[in-house]
């Protein structure tokens, strides 16, 4: 009973600190809300549209003009006309246009004479990579369409049926399905994990600030007195409001994406919330561990920042872990975000259930043992304040 | 005489502020940790992480219900691609789906019962593919491999072509989804390290109620320009060195595709480093305490990263975010670095250099004015206290 009372006292003290310094709520709720506002509006429909694609029309016939008009009418492309290859190439190199196509002189005549004129297609697939790859795909699609139209015309003239014609022109068709992200939406792909990563970053920074500032501002002794000399009571009481706040923020993000915005969710929202709760606790533990190790506010916050920025790379969603060099793959185990991502993929994208992803949940739990290795060190630092404050 | 001594005093002040700032930086463990770890280790780390950026032999499951020579040939060719490896031969789609749900395969290729019969009849054969969308790299691998094999299969019965094409992908031919990230990161690191490092220091100084100019007397009004110049010079040296390391040496070690000479890259660095210094001075005016800048503003990093337009194309930015992108030097710097590394000519990045010049002027003036306003305000309060 007494323990709960003390934890309650420490938690209330923490809430008073929140009130006194806006930093705590800004660093948590403020940053997460602004990031959500940015990323959830940034990718718009999730698929880029009307990408600038150049056309160098050296033919100027009705056929080539028709080609240009059709390219302009595709959802992906928006035509920018050039009079010569050099100027188009310059803009391609700068990434002002993402691809361009050259329609050769006497294109129309050559097509009519069955001489198979060649179009030149250029694409900049380095910058911006998504824009370049999509613009390239769009131009290729239209070139193939144009070719197919002539083929069909010729084969029809030979008296073949449409079915036979399709068997000749396109003997093999791929019927592609994208599991977990049907429309290949960039928003579906990135937002779940980017926002989870930003939440993780906020937890690391705010919690290490909260734990460390007791040292810097010399209030740690008073905190220990309030919790009857028990470092566990002090830390539990201190972290209780953060656990609630960050879990609430995480669940709000999940409800916003899976619910309001209709992001794909095959499995249960309940399991996703459980995963979120364990990820929040895991990150709090890491932050606690780091501050206890150093134990100064200055280094604690710095290391938390340096650590959490790399989480985006080591979680595996930008680049699968197996694509990293072997010696780097191990680093991914240091990030709770990696395990949250595993649960997200298995549960949200596939609805595989806990039977498949329980090891990731156990890993998140294991992070919570970390601070127990260093509690004594933190207690001594809180008690004696024998570390430099700055 | 008077003018001469003014100029002499000016240089003396700038020099004092310069050495003072350099001293502060070098004796601050937290700031040095940010500068050295992030400035020296991150460039190496990001090259290691994203430099390769492809997955080879991704495991896929096949469900071959046709079991004919055509379907088997398709599967053999698929297995032979660099992108995919046939890891499981499943009897049913359900079995393959379970493998995918468990993450044992990242793609499924299903060949229906009538595939070989249809091909023999001269009809279209339809193959179903199912891609794991958990990362776009898996999706790319399956799409690329299944399409390459399809095109290869179609070569066996060539049909007359009426419109041909040659394609040129002058940069990044195998469409690595991560190569661009390395270029962007190398410049982004400089900006973020400069901002968080110098803001941390500015916060410390304000927290301790010291001033940047303890060594200089009689500074007021127009003299504030000296503070910006003197402090700026200190960071200029540090970040030019970090820039030479990150944008020239590291890419050389990792053999990143680079068509720019080091002299041209240096010219770009001169603009960019100056820009990030005054950008940081401007926004660190609002920082009052040491540790707060990271807690309050680290979340800006991923936003600035996406605003460079390195992946989601700038032509598809919503208007308000396009305007926000003009605030960051990285929007122009990262792009200029990427373009310069491809084209190798300074003239191709002239628009970015102009934009950065404009930013430098605006941020220099803002930094100086804001600093002036800040140092003026507390004085009456201090006297009354």
XYZ file of C-alpha atoms in Angstrom:
775
model
C 0.000 0.000 0.000
C 2.718 2.347 1.070
C 4.634 1.619 -2.123
C 1.701 2.615 -4.334
C 1.253 5.780 -2.328
C 4.895 6.726 -2.795
C 4.805 5.979 -6.493
C 1.727 8.172 -6.710
C 3.530 10.972 -4.894
C 6.517 10.819 -7.224
C 4.227 10.723 -10.261
C 2.361 13.793 -9.045
C 5.675 15.551 -8.524
C 6.536 14.747 -12.137
C 3.269 16.228 -13.347
C 4.101 19.442 -11.485
C 7.433 19.493 -13.345
C 5.557 19.166 -16.641
C 3.486 22.153 -15.688
C 6.514 24.211 -14.717
C 8.492 23.519 -17.888
C 6.804 23.260 -21.277
C 9.792 21.293 -22.553
C 8.346 17.963 -21.396
C 5.052 18.199 -23.208
C 6.588 19.871 -26.251
C 9.295 17.200 -26.535
C 6.675 14.442 -26.387
C 3.188 15.417 -27.536
C 4.288 18.483 -29.514
C 6.982 16.839 -31.582
C 4.921 13.724 -32.255
C 1.885 15.766 -33.292
C 3.896 18.012 -35.623
C 5.677 15.037 -37.174
C 2.337 13.297 -37.720
C 0.957 16.441 -39.313
C 3.936 16.588 -41.649
C 4.246 12.970 -42.705
C 0.530 12.204 -42.927
C 0.046 15.112 -45.328
C 3.382 14.929 -47.138
C 2.793 11.825 -49.239
C -0.757 12.898 -50.138
C -2.350 10.050 -52.089
C 0.716 7.880 -51.590
C 1.648 7.708 -55.257
C 3.298 10.622 -57.032
C 1.366 12.017 -59.960
C 2.084 14.284 -62.892
C 5.849 13.828 -62.892
C 7.687 16.115 -65.321
C 8.676 14.037 -68.360
C 10.401 15.582 -71.359
C 9.577 14.947 -74.997
C 11.964 15.904 -77.794
C 9.759 15.636 -80.855
C 12.036 15.716 -83.897
C 9.300 14.338 -86.132
C 6.431 16.743 -85.589
C 3.918 14.470 -87.310
C 0.396 13.732 -86.135
C 1.619 10.369 -84.830
C 4.325 11.912 -82.677
C 1.983 14.639 -81.455
C -0.531 11.961 -80.594
C 2.137 10.105 -78.632
C 2.980 13.275 -76.695
C -0.659 13.942 -75.914
C -1.169 10.396 -74.671
C 1.906 10.593 -72.463
C 0.633 13.849 -71.021
C -2.725 12.216 -70.320
C -1.269 9.409 -68.210
C -1.740 9.823 -64.495
C 1.991 9.576 -63.825
C 3.314 11.920 -66.464
C 3.183 15.579 -67.381
C 4.948 16.492 -70.611
C 7.559 19.203 -70.890
C 8.444 19.879 -74.536
C 12.066 20.343 -75.650
C 13.394 21.288 -79.056
C 16.717 19.477 -78.741
C 18.329 16.646 -76.817
C 21.010 18.790 -75.165
C 18.599 21.012 -73.289
C 16.508 18.026 -72.219
C 19.608 16.223 -71.010
C 20.652 19.260 -68.978
C 17.363 19.336 -67.131
C 17.455 15.572 -66.664
C 20.892 15.819 -65.055
C 19.607 18.466 -62.664
C 16.567 16.417 -61.776
C 14.193 19.068 -63.116
C 12.668 16.411 -65.353
C 12.853 12.766 -64.350
C 12.903 11.149 -67.798
C 12.643 12.099 -71.430
C 11.954 10.438 -74.727
C 13.314 11.382 -78.145
C 10.992 10.819 -81.095
C 13.320 10.540 -84.116
C 12.950 12.396 -87.400
C 10.679 10.752 -89.976
C 9.257 8.617 -87.170
C 5.793 8.484 -88.695
C 7.020 7.532 -92.170
C 9.250 4.811 -90.793
C 6.432 3.311 -88.761
C 4.174 3.261 -91.831
C 6.978 1.598 -93.805
C 7.505 -1.001 -91.035
C 11.134 0.074 -90.562
C 10.866 -0.011 -86.788
C 12.221 3.428 -85.875
C 13.849 3.673 -82.469
C 12.844 6.006 -79.710
C 15.517 6.999 -77.206
C 14.478 6.910 -73.583
C 16.533 8.592 -70.855
C 15.755 8.440 -67.152
C 17.457 9.805 -64.058
C 17.030 7.026 -61.548
C 19.344 8.526 -58.959
C 17.568 11.711 -58.044
C 14.759 11.476 -57.203
C 14.796 7.702 -57.283
C 11.059 7.118 -56.946
C 10.207 9.871 -59.427
C 12.818 8.639 -61.895
C 11.803 4.987 -61.705
C 8.111 5.808 -62.099
C 8.664 8.262 -64.963
C 10.800 5.639 -66.718
C 8.065 3.070 -66.250
C 5.475 5.498 -67.636
C 7.442 6.219 -70.814
C 8.208 2.516 -71.380
C 4.537 1.721 -70.951
C 3.544 4.178 -73.631
C 6.242 3.084 -76.082
C 5.084 -0.514 -75.693
C 1.502 0.603 -76.109
C 2.347 2.378 -79.348
C 4.229 -0.637 -80.622
C 1.361 -2.944 -79.636
C -1.161 -0.776 -81.455
C 0.730 -1.101 -84.736
C 1.270 -4.824 -84.211
C -2.446 -5.293 -83.639
C -3.269 -3.313 -86.779
C -0.930 -5.427 -88.902
C -2.071 -8.763 -87.478
C -5.716 -7.796 -87.849
C -5.049 -7.063 -91.506
C -3.747 -10.628 -91.774
C -7.117 -11.840 -90.560
C -6.199 -13.054 -87.076
C -8.694 -12.950 -84.227
C -8.125 -10.662 -81.226
C -7.460 -13.653 -79.004
C -4.829 -15.015 -81.370
C -3.304 -11.587 -81.655
C -2.929 -11.268 -77.877
C -1.322 -14.721 -77.764
C 1.265 -13.525 -80.261
C 1.950 -10.011 -79.008
C 1.881 -10.858 -75.310
C 2.205 -14.643 -74.897
C 2.857 -14.285 -71.192
C 1.077 -12.001 -68.736
C 1.978 -11.276 -65.133
C -0.932 -10.785 -62.781
C 0.795 -8.905 -59.950
C -0.542 -8.630 -56.403
C 1.018 -6.572 -53.657
C 0.413 -8.082 -50.252
C -0.094 -5.574 -47.470
C 0.037 -2.535 -49.734
C -2.135 -3.054 -52.801
C -1.722 0.364 -54.397
C 2.071 0.490 -53.677
C 1.379 3.572 -51.584
C 4.438 5.316 -50.275
C 2.389 6.590 -47.347
C 1.361 3.090 -46.274
C 4.923 1.932 -46.672
C 6.707 4.614 -44.689
C 4.389 6.396 -42.297
C 3.721 3.593 -39.830
C 7.399 3.097 -39.175
C 8.660 6.677 -39.531
C 6.171 7.883 -36.942
C 6.989 4.951 -34.655
C 10.651 5.898 -35.070
C 9.959 9.534 -34.187
C 7.979 8.416 -31.145
C 10.950 6.256 -30.127
C 13.239 9.256 -30.542
C 10.959 11.418 -28.380
C 10.878 8.744 -25.656
C 14.669 8.483 -25.624
C 15.168 12.237 -25.401
C 12.421 13.173 -22.965
C 13.044 10.270 -20.582
C 16.807 10.751 -20.513
C 16.201 14.453 -19.959
C 13.772 13.759 -17.116
C 16.079 11.286 -15.360
C 19.214 13.340 -15.966
C 17.858 16.750 -15.020
C 17.393 15.544 -11.419
C 21.175 15.365 -11.340
C 21.862 18.602 -13.125
C 19.476 20.664 -11.045
C 20.398 18.858 -7.826
C 16.864 17.696 -7.051
C 17.685 13.990 -6.994
C 18.162 13.799 -3.233
C 14.748 15.280 -2.633
C 13.305 12.738 -5.075
C 14.951 9.874 -3.197
C 13.620 11.175 0.095
C 10.122 11.294 -1.339
C 10.445 7.651 -2.372
C 11.859 6.587 0.962
C 15.346 6.010 -0.360
C 14.240 3.427 -2.937
C 15.599 4.055 -6.409
C 13.029 1.656 -7.874
C 10.136 3.593 -6.375
C 11.670 6.839 -7.571
C 12.129 5.616 -11.123
C 8.803 3.817 -11.357
C 6.958 6.829 -10.047
C 8.847 9.127 -12.365
C 8.284 6.978 -15.432
C 4.619 6.197 -14.775
C 3.313 9.435 -16.349
C 5.678 9.042 -19.322
C 4.593 5.462 -19.935
C 0.971 6.540 -19.995
C 1.635 9.602 -22.139
C 3.799 7.874 -24.732
C 1.540 4.839 -24.969
C -1.392 7.185 -25.458
C 0.499 9.047 -28.205
C 1.480 5.779 -29.885
C -2.059 4.434 -29.785
C -3.389 7.734 -31.156
C -1.000 7.388 -34.103
C -2.144 3.800 -34.670
C -5.832 4.678 -34.485
C -5.268 7.626 -36.794
C -3.525 5.536 -39.444
C -5.336 2.199 -39.211
C -8.690 3.763 -38.370
C -9.259 7.247 -39.742
C -6.894 7.034 -42.723
C -7.619 3.387 -43.510
C -4.045 2.086 -43.710
C -3.957 -1.698 -44.290
C -4.448 -3.760 -41.138
C -4.917 -7.499 -41.603
C -4.551 -8.505 -37.972
C -5.887 -7.147 -34.735
C -5.548 -3.563 -33.532
C -5.436 -4.999 -30.015
C -2.154 -6.780 -30.693
C -0.722 -3.654 -32.312
C -1.563 -1.692 -29.171
C 0.108 -4.350 -27.039
C 3.207 -4.118 -29.234
C 3.185 -0.335 -28.939
C 2.968 -0.506 -25.149
C 5.925 -2.884 -24.966
C 7.942 -0.765 -27.372
C 7.355 2.342 -25.255
C 8.526 0.498 -22.127
C 11.523 -0.920 -23.976
C 12.669 2.528 -25.080
C 12.170 3.957 -21.605
C 14.412 1.187 -20.331
C 17.116 1.955 -22.874
C 17.027 5.647 -21.965
C 17.220 4.817 -18.277
C 20.129 2.484 -18.927
C 22.088 5.101 -20.885
C 21.621 7.905 -18.337
C 22.542 5.564 -15.470
C 25.713 4.615 -17.275
C 27.027 8.111 -17.877
C 25.319 9.570 -15.405
C 25.113 13.199 -16.443
C 22.349 15.034 -18.244
C 24.743 16.437 -20.812
C 26.071 13.132 -22.111
C 22.835 11.243 -21.503
C 20.820 13.397 -23.876
C 23.620 13.479 -26.471
C 24.016 9.720 -26.553
C 20.251 9.199 -26.654
C 20.075 11.490 -29.689
C 22.985 9.845 -31.506
C 21.526 6.414 -30.785
C 17.945 7.082 -31.769
C 18.735 8.721 -35.123
C 20.289 5.467 -36.309
C 17.130 3.566 -35.355
C 15.524 4.496 -38.668
C 18.279 2.636 -40.498
C 18.555 -0.350 -38.180
C 14.847 -1.145 -37.887
C 14.861 -2.802 -41.297
C 12.052 -0.937 -43.030
C 14.164 1.329 -45.229
C 16.566 -1.491 -45.967
C 16.097 -5.130 -44.916
C 18.577 -6.249 -42.267
C 19.957 -8.966 -44.555
C 21.097 -6.260 -46.983
C 23.467 -4.821 -44.374
C 27.084 -5.966 -44.158
C 27.343 -8.869 -41.710
C 29.122 -7.006 -38.946
C 26.474 -4.291 -38.956
C 23.502 -6.646 -38.771
C 24.084 -7.240 -35.068
C 23.526 -3.553 -34.290
C 19.886 -3.908 -35.253
C 19.312 -5.981 -32.103
C 20.020 -2.850 -30.056
C 16.845 -1.227 -31.311
C 13.364 -2.026 -29.971
C 12.097 -0.432 -33.204
C 13.365 -3.460 -35.103
C 11.162 -5.770 -33.055
C 8.178 -3.473 -33.282
C 8.661 -3.511 -37.056
C 8.693 -7.318 -37.086
C 5.406 -7.387 -35.202
C 3.980 -4.677 -37.472
C 4.799 -6.653 -40.624
C 3.567 -9.987 -39.320
C 0.441 -8.653 -37.622
C -0.644 -5.569 -39.577
C 0.371 -6.710 -43.066
C -0.256 -10.457 -42.745
C -2.466 -10.984 -39.690
C -0.212 -13.859 -38.727
C -1.073 -13.793 -35.021
C 1.036 -13.969 -31.891
C 2.002 -17.596 -32.549
C 4.278 -16.314 -35.307
C 5.690 -13.128 -33.817
C 6.009 -13.899 -30.103
C 9.839 -13.931 -30.236
C 9.790 -10.227 -31.103
C 7.538 -9.546 -28.124
C 9.908 -11.442 -25.846
C 12.783 -9.352 -27.196
C 10.893 -6.153 -26.338
C 10.360 -7.525 -22.830
C 14.042 -8.357 -22.515
C 14.958 -4.684 -22.999
C 13.217 -4.018 -19.713
C 15.883 -5.931 -17.839
C 18.576 -3.502 -19.016
C 18.179 -0.782 -16.363
C 18.417 -3.346 -13.555
C 22.091 -3.704 -14.459
C 22.711 -0.061 -13.633
C 20.199 0.882 -10.945
C 22.858 0.904 -8.251
C 24.968 3.321 -10.203
C 22.009 5.611 -10.699
C 21.131 5.378 -7.023
C 24.629 6.409 -5.995
C 24.591 9.275 -8.445
C 21.175 10.400 -7.163
C 22.322 10.040 -3.550
C 25.752 11.647 -3.659
C 25.492 13.802 -6.775
C 29.161 13.151 -7.254
C 29.235 13.621 -11.021
C 29.849 16.880 -12.816
C 26.572 18.633 -13.451
C 27.551 19.922 -16.832
C 43.337 57.957 -37.535
C 39.932 57.301 -36.045
C 38.901 55.146 -38.974
C 42.083 53.130 -38.802
C 41.695 52.388 -35.136
C 38.082 51.406 -35.747
C 39.161 48.870 -38.338
C 41.967 47.699 -36.101
C 39.554 47.310 -33.208
C 37.118 45.485 -35.484
C 39.690 42.867 -36.426
C 40.881 42.618 -32.848
C 37.313 41.939 -31.694
C 36.614 39.394 -34.402
C 39.839 37.608 -33.548
C 39.016 37.514 -29.836
C 35.518 36.225 -30.418
C 36.881 33.666 -32.852
C 39.464 32.225 -30.442
C 37.001 32.348 -27.578
C 34.413 30.338 -29.500
C 36.955 27.800 -30.682
C 38.067 27.408 -27.091
C 34.499 26.877 -25.908
C 33.876 24.202 -28.528
C 37.083 22.303 -27.869
C 36.508 22.216 -24.105
C 32.921 21.023 -24.224
C 32.640 17.231 -24.071
C 29.004 17.096 -25.193
C 29.536 19.323 -28.220
C 32.729 17.508 -29.154
C 30.852 14.206 -28.915
C 28.258 15.498 -31.378
C 30.870 16.987 -33.718
C 33.228 14.054 -33.683
C 30.913 11.099 -33.419
C 28.199 12.365 -35.731
C 30.605 14.281 -37.969
C 33.216 11.548 -38.341
C 31.483 8.235 -37.664
C 28.066 8.783 -39.255
C 29.463 9.326 -42.777
C 31.275 5.992 -42.549
C 28.293 4.261 -41.019
C 25.814 5.499 -43.624
C 28.142 4.415 -46.398
C 28.366 0.959 -44.872
C 24.619 0.732 -44.351
C 23.333 2.129 -47.634
C 26.316 1.851 -49.974
C 25.358 -1.617 -51.190
C 21.612 -1.339 -50.959
C 20.502 -4.434 -52.821
C 19.245 -7.826 -51.718
C 20.494 -10.756 -53.750
C 18.833 -14.163 -53.981
C 15.688 -13.171 -52.116
C 13.789 -16.355 -51.129
C 10.517 -16.906 -53.015
C 7.991 -19.757 -53.063
C 6.580 -21.182 -56.269
C 3.295 -22.996 -56.725
C 3.480 -24.830 -60.035
C 0.099 -26.421 -60.736
C 0.831 -26.802 -64.439
C 3.940 -28.966 -64.071
C 4.793 -28.698 -67.768
C 7.999 -27.894 -69.584
C 7.082 -24.222 -70.064
C 6.246 -23.650 -66.411
C 9.362 -25.473 -65.234
C 11.523 -23.408 -67.557
C 10.018 -20.226 -66.163
C 10.835 -21.329 -62.609
C 14.380 -22.337 -63.525
C 15.011 -18.963 -65.125
C 13.543 -17.216 -62.092
C 15.873 -19.144 -59.812
C 18.790 -18.128 -62.008
C 18.150 -14.395 -61.610
C 20.304 -12.399 -59.251
C 17.259 -11.001 -57.483
C 15.356 -14.162 -56.557
C 16.053 -17.702 -55.395
C 13.357 -20.357 -55.406
C 13.444 -21.513 -51.798
C 10.209 -23.510 -51.585
C 8.258 -25.546 -54.109
C 4.740 -25.577 -52.695
C 1.859 -27.889 -53.526
C -0.787 -25.274 -52.815
C -1.202 -21.532 -52.621
C -2.254 -21.870 -48.982
C 1.095 -23.414 -48.101
C 2.947 -20.601 -49.869
C 0.853 -17.938 -48.164
C 1.683 -19.398 -44.762
C 5.396 -19.228 -45.603
C 5.033 -15.605 -46.595
C 3.070 -14.720 -43.448
C 5.876 -16.195 -41.369
C 8.439 -14.192 -43.304
C 10.243 -17.221 -44.721
C 9.724 -16.038 -48.280
C 9.239 -12.524 -49.645
C 7.356 -13.387 -52.798
C 5.133 -16.054 -54.350
C 4.954 -17.026 -58.011
C 1.853 -19.030 -58.888
C 1.500 -20.867 -62.212
C -2.069 -22.047 -62.905
C -3.120 -25.522 -64.054
C -3.780 -24.496 -67.670
C -0.561 -22.541 -68.220
C 1.278 -25.012 -70.452
C -1.890 -25.902 -72.327
C -2.612 -22.247 -73.034
C 0.918 -21.580 -74.243
C 0.758 -24.655 -76.493
C -2.538 -23.445 -77.970
C -0.990 -20.062 -78.700
C -3.110 -18.341 -76.063
C -1.853 -16.077 -73.326
C -0.398 -17.782 -70.274
C -1.091 -15.948 -67.032
C 1.305 -16.118 -64.075
C 0.305 -14.665 -60.708
C 2.858 -12.944 -58.511
C 2.456 -11.926 -54.876
C 4.961 -9.456 -53.486
C 5.866 -8.901 -49.845
C 5.401 -5.150 -49.409
C 7.088 -4.871 -46.022
C 9.956 -3.101 -47.754
C 10.020 -1.775 -51.305
C 13.241 -3.647 -51.944
C 11.411 -6.984 -51.821
C 8.745 -5.633 -54.128
C 11.376 -4.368 -56.548
C 13.213 -7.683 -56.555
C 10.138 -9.763 -57.337
C 8.843 -7.321 -59.960
C 12.203 -7.039 -61.672
C 12.945 -10.776 -61.713
C 9.504 -11.928 -62.880
C 9.468 -9.287 -65.621
C 12.980 -10.091 -66.818
C 12.074 -13.766 -67.134
C 8.833 -12.875 -68.886
C 10.696 -10.761 -71.456
C 13.217 -13.541 -71.901
C 10.420 -16.065 -72.502
C 8.879 -13.807 -75.109
C 12.168 -13.712 -77.021
C 11.697 -17.378 -77.872
C 8.822 -16.527 -80.225
C 9.735 -13.077 -81.463
C 7.037 -11.006 -83.051
C 7.686 -8.161 -85.487
C 8.404 -4.864 -83.727
C 7.182 -1.625 -85.228
C 8.405 0.856 -82.676
C 11.682 0.120 -80.965
C 13.576 1.880 -78.226
C 16.997 2.273 -76.695
C 17.072 3.171 -73.060
C 19.703 5.090 -71.176
C 19.895 5.210 -67.422
C 23.031 7.308 -67.109
C 23.067 7.155 -63.312
C 22.331 4.332 -60.929
C 21.602 1.752 -63.604
C 20.373 -1.009 -61.336
C 18.052 1.468 -59.610
C 19.515 1.019 -56.143
C 16.956 2.481 -53.763
C 19.628 3.591 -51.355
C 22.535 5.073 -53.303
C 20.939 8.520 -53.377
C 20.499 8.303 -49.628
C 24.254 8.302 -49.103
C 24.799 11.576 -50.990
C 21.904 13.215 -49.182
C 23.095 11.965 -45.784
C 26.657 13.252 -46.216
C 25.437 16.833 -46.541
C 22.532 16.486 -44.138
C 24.917 15.333 -41.400
C 26.928 18.556 -41.738
C 23.848 20.743 -41.336
C 22.354 18.833 -38.413
C 25.658 18.487 -36.568
C 26.322 22.195 -36.964
C 22.862 23.129 -35.780
C 22.577 20.848 -32.753
C 26.193 21.360 -31.742
C 26.256 25.143 -31.899
C 22.775 25.459 -30.390
C 23.846 23.280 -27.468
C 26.762 25.618 -26.895
C 24.628 28.725 -27.264
C 22.192 27.258 -24.733
C 25.008 26.562 -22.286
C 26.313 30.076 -22.510
C 22.912 31.624 -21.994
C 22.131 29.238 -19.162
C 25.303 30.279 -17.412
C 24.486 33.913 -18.163
C 27.790 34.358 -19.900
C 28.279 36.007 -23.234
C 29.990 35.065 -26.458
C 32.104 38.161 -26.166
C 33.491 38.186 -22.658
C 36.865 39.225 -23.999
C 35.635 42.218 -25.878
C 34.541 45.482 -24.392
C 32.187 48.131 -25.693
C 30.244 45.962 -28.072
C 26.871 47.316 -28.973
C 24.644 48.227 -31.864
C 26.319 47.789 -35.214
C 29.250 46.035 -33.589
C 27.148 42.898 -33.388
C 28.308 42.005 -36.873
C 31.637 41.136 -35.274
C 29.999 38.471 -33.140
C 28.506 36.776 -36.188
C 31.786 36.988 -38.090
C 34.011 35.906 -35.246
C 31.894 32.994 -34.087
C 31.177 32.061 -37.689
C 34.885 31.857 -38.487
C 35.405 29.318 -35.699
C 32.724 26.983 -37.041
C 33.818 27.636 -40.589
C 37.176 26.021 -39.916
C 35.667 23.051 -38.107
C 32.993 22.383 -40.693
C 35.180 22.916 -43.696
C 37.364 20.148 -42.319
C 34.359 17.936 -41.553
C 33.014 18.740 -45.026
C 36.256 17.841 -46.781
C 36.224 14.607 -44.846
C 32.541 13.740 -45.376
C 31.958 14.976 -48.908
C 35.323 14.279 -50.537
C 37.411 11.763 -48.595
C 34.689 9.349 -47.500
C 33.084 9.052 -50.969
C 36.564 8.434 -52.337
C 37.227 5.625 -49.850
C 33.882 4.006 -50.568
C 34.147 4.562 -54.327
C 30.811 6.291 -54.595
C 30.091 7.303 -58.198
C 31.587 10.799 -58.345
C 32.097 12.858 -61.483
C 32.952 16.083 -59.665
C 36.529 17.189 -59.079
C 37.455 17.880 -55.464
C 37.963 21.544 -56.300
C 34.363 21.870 -57.508
C 33.081 20.033 -54.457
C 35.119 22.412 -52.331
C 33.441 25.404 -53.970
C 30.050 23.911 -53.140
C 31.206 23.257 -49.579
C 32.233 26.903 -49.130
C 28.688 27.998 -49.925
C 27.010 25.257 -47.928
C 29.154 25.581 -44.805
C 28.653 29.350 -44.670
C 24.942 28.812 -45.140
C 24.530 26.250 -42.348
C 26.523 28.417 -39.936
C 24.273 31.463 -40.211
C 21.194 29.247 -40.408
C 22.229 27.679 -37.096
C 23.048 31.045 -35.498
C 19.617 32.348 -36.457
C 17.624 29.488 -35.005
C 19.809 28.917 -31.952
C 18.900 32.436 -30.784
C 15.766 30.890 -29.343
C 17.602 28.261 -27.315
C 17.934 29.159 -23.654
C 19.238 26.037 -22.060
C 21.865 23.540 -22.887
C 20.113 20.217 -23.364
C 16.833 21.509 -24.665
C 17.684 21.815 -28.357
C 17.953 18.075 -28.913
C 14.823 17.316 -26.905
C 12.819 19.984 -28.673
C 14.117 19.905 -32.207
C 15.686 16.564 -33.106
C 12.396 15.572 -34.757
C 13.111 18.155 -37.457
C 15.860 15.909 -38.876
C 13.608 13.351 -40.634
C 11.464 16.202 -41.938
C 14.481 18.018 -43.408
C 15.585 14.699 -44.942
C 12.333 14.247 -46.852
C 12.243 17.912 -47.854
C 15.423 17.426 -49.901
C 13.219 15.557 -52.375
C 15.647 12.669 -52.542
C 12.936 10.058 -52.768
C 9.448 11.533 -52.913
C 9.832 13.917 -55.870
C 9.785 17.653 -55.202
C 7.250 18.111 -58.004
C 4.753 16.229 -55.824
C 5.290 18.236 -52.609
C 2.185 19.870 -51.154
C 2.525 23.642 -51.503
C 2.974 24.451 -47.798
C 5.749 21.880 -47.395
C 7.451 23.146 -50.535
C 7.621 26.574 -48.904
C 8.944 25.045 -45.681
C 11.693 23.322 -47.664
C 13.154 26.724 -48.586
C 13.983 27.333 -44.915
C 16.643 24.618 -44.822
C 20.079 24.958 -46.450
C 19.970 21.164 -46.945
C 17.169 21.495 -49.516
C 19.632 23.207 -51.858
C 22.882 21.776 -50.543
C 21.970 18.088 -50.729
C 20.464 18.522 -54.150
C 23.471 20.454 -55.428
C 25.817 17.767 -54.126
C 23.831 15.033 -55.802
C 23.656 16.892 -59.118
C 27.319 17.899 -58.993
C 28.390 14.330 -58.320
C 26.541 13.243 -61.459
C 27.293 16.031 -63.893
C 30.632 17.242 -62.581
C 30.044 20.828 -63.696
C 29.536 23.784 -61.382
C 27.318 25.492 -63.945
C 24.719 22.748 -63.501
C 24.239 23.723 -59.859
C 24.148 27.494 -60.433
C 20.494 27.784 -59.290
C 21.295 26.079 -55.969
C 24.376 28.237 -55.424
C 22.243 31.330 -56.010
C 19.622 30.110 -53.559
C 22.267 29.423 -50.929
C 23.777 32.867 -51.449
C 20.394 34.395 -50.794
C 20.001 32.256 -47.669
C 23.439 33.299 -46.449
C 22.574 36.986 -46.714
C 19.172 36.579 -45.066
C 20.420 34.365 -42.249
C 23.474 36.531 -41.591
C 21.284 39.597 -41.167
C 18.716 37.710 -39.102
C 21.354 36.158 -36.849
C 22.978 39.496 -36.205
C 19.743 41.372 -35.587
C 18.318 38.659 -33.362
C 21.527 38.515 -31.374
C 21.428 42.283 -30.977
C 17.826 42.177 -29.767
C 18.558 39.392 -27.304
C 21.571 41.043 -25.736
C 19.697 44.317 -25.393
C 16.590 43.050 -23.681
C 17.874 41.515 -20.457
C 20.053 44.483 -19.539
C 17.446 46.739 -17.915
C 16.051 43.692 -16.107
C 19.474 42.820 -14.733
C 19.947 46.333 -13.454
C 16.669 46.372 -11.616
C 17.269 42.917 -10.147
